[in-house]
Each structure stands twice: as structure tokens, then as C-alpha cells.
Amino acid sequence: MLHGPAAPVSEITPDIHRLIDDMVQTMYAAPGIGLAATQVGVPLRIFVADLSAGNRAGELITFINPELLEIEGTQHEDEGCLSVPGFTANVLRPSRAVVKGLDRNGDPQQIEGTGLLARCFQHELDHLDGRLFVDRLRGLTKDQILRKIRKLSKSGKW
Ligand code: GNR
Ligand code: NI
């Protein structure tokens, strides 16, 4: 599921609202700053994000059918993923990203993110296209992480 693409949401039904509420709860429980529907086993183009991980009101962002409009600059920072537990790596990403899509109510929204928010947006958009942060790594870092994951999963510890 994590390696496959997600399909657009055609209609925002009560089921979609229940899914979003569930994703928000799951993100806060983790805790994480973002979560894509593919991470909870639903291959639909939805993600939620909250840089405060639920600690500050009004920071929750919900995107349905998000699209990357603009990217600019570069940033190198450590990145992790709730679906790749126990590993972080330095990932090169654009430092600014503008995302457009629908909000929870189906109204159009466009949000500009810089720094961590830009990173989070791109991380979640990657999930919806079946990409994990490890897929963006190169060379020794990637080999080391994949080797460790393979070893752990072989012994049933991952
Ligand atoms: O909680 C998360 N933290 C994080 C840190 C740096 C870059 C991206 C992220 S997203 C991650 C939650 C997650 O896996 N979302 O898909
Ligand atoms: Ni992730």
C-alpha cells in the first residue's frame, strides 16, 4: 500500500469525514506532524498536518486532492516517518512549497509552507504518490538504512 499511488477523492461523504477524523486522532496519538491516508491503509489522496502535533489550537491542516503548485530553494534536514519507525535521515527538499487542494469542507484552499511545513507537505505528497523518504536517499545512507531494515524484518523485529 505504501508503495502504490492513491486515487483522488471524488465526493466528500460522511465516510471521508470519519476517515479524516480518524487520521487526525492517529497523527496526534503517534505523535506526528503529518499523516497521509495511505499510512492508515486507505489509498485516497488525503493528508493531515499539524506542526504543533496537537499542542496548539488552529494549526491543523487538512488537504483533500492536494497538488504541488510551486517549489523553491533547498533545505537539508533530518526527516522521519511513522511508517518507517526507528530511522531518520537527512533529506534534500525544496525550502518552500505551495500546495493547493480542498479543505475538509470541500472548499478550495492554497497554503504556502516554508521550512518544516514545506518539508511536511512534500513528505505527505510523496506518500500519496507511493514514495517514502528512503526512496529519496542516495548512496551509502540509503544502503545502510535499507540493509538495517531488511535485517530487522528478517528476524521479525520490524
Ligand atoms: O511526524 C513526522 N515528522 C516529520 C519530520 C520531518 C519530516 C517529515 C515528517 S512527517 C512525520 C509523520 C509522517 O510519517 N507523515 O507521513
Ligand atoms: Ni511519513
Short mmCIF file of N, CA, C and O in Angstrom, two decimals, residues 28 49-50 52 54-61:
data_model
loop_
_atom_site.label_atom_id
_atom_site.label_comp_id
_atom_site.label_asym_id
_atom_site.label_seq_id
_atom_site.Cartn_x
_atom_site.Cartn_y
_atom_site.Cartn_z
N TYR A 28 -2.13 12.58 16.10
CA TYR A 28 -1.89 13.15 17.43
C TYR A 28 -1.43 12.07 18.42
O TYR A 28 -0.61 12.32 19.29
N ALA A 49 -1.96 17.61 8.52
CA ALA A 49 -0.67 18.09 9.03
C ALA A 49 -0.92 19.05 10.17
O ALA A 49 -1.92 19.78 10.18
N ASP A 50 -0.04 19.03 11.16
CA ASP A 50 -0.11 19.96 12.28
C ASP A 50 1.29 20.03 12.88
O ASP A 50 1.73 19.10 13.56
N SER A 52 2.35 21.56 15.26
CA SER A 52 2.37 21.56 16.73
C SER A 52 2.04 20.17 17.28
O SER A 52 2.02 19.99 18.50
N GLY A 54 -0.67 18.85 17.66
CA GLY A 54 -1.86 18.90 18.52
C GLY A 54 -1.69 19.76 19.75
O GLY A 54 -2.60 19.87 20.57
N ASN A 55 -0.53 20.39 19.90
CA ASN A 55 -0.26 21.18 21.11
C ASN A 55 -0.78 22.62 21.02
O ASN A 55 -0.90 23.28 22.05
N ARG A 56 -1.05 23.08 19.82
CA ARG A 56 -1.60 24.44 19.68
C ARG A 56 -2.86 24.38 18.83
O ARG A 56 -2.89 23.69 17.80
N ALA A 57 -3.88 25.11 19.26
CA ALA A 57 -5.14 25.11 18.51
C ALA A 57 -4.97 25.86 17.20
O ALA A 57 -4.16 26.77 17.09
N GLY A 58 -5.74 25.45 16.20
CA GLY A 58 -5.78 26.18 14.94
C GLY A 58 -4.65 25.88 13.98
O GLY A 58 -4.50 26.54 12.96
N GLU A 59 -3.83 24.88 14.28
CA GLU A 59 -2.71 24.57 13.38
C GLU A 59 -2.96 23.36 12.50
O GLU A 59 -2.11 22.98 11.70
N LEU A 60 -4.14 22.77 12.66
CA LEU A 60 -4.45 21.57 11.87
C LEU A 60 -4.78 21.94 10.42
O LEU A 60 -5.59 22.83 10.17
N ILE A 61 -4.11 21.26 9.51
CA ILE A 61 -4.36 21.45 8.08
C ILE A 61 -4.86 20.12 7.52
O ILE A 61 -4.27 19.07 7.78
#
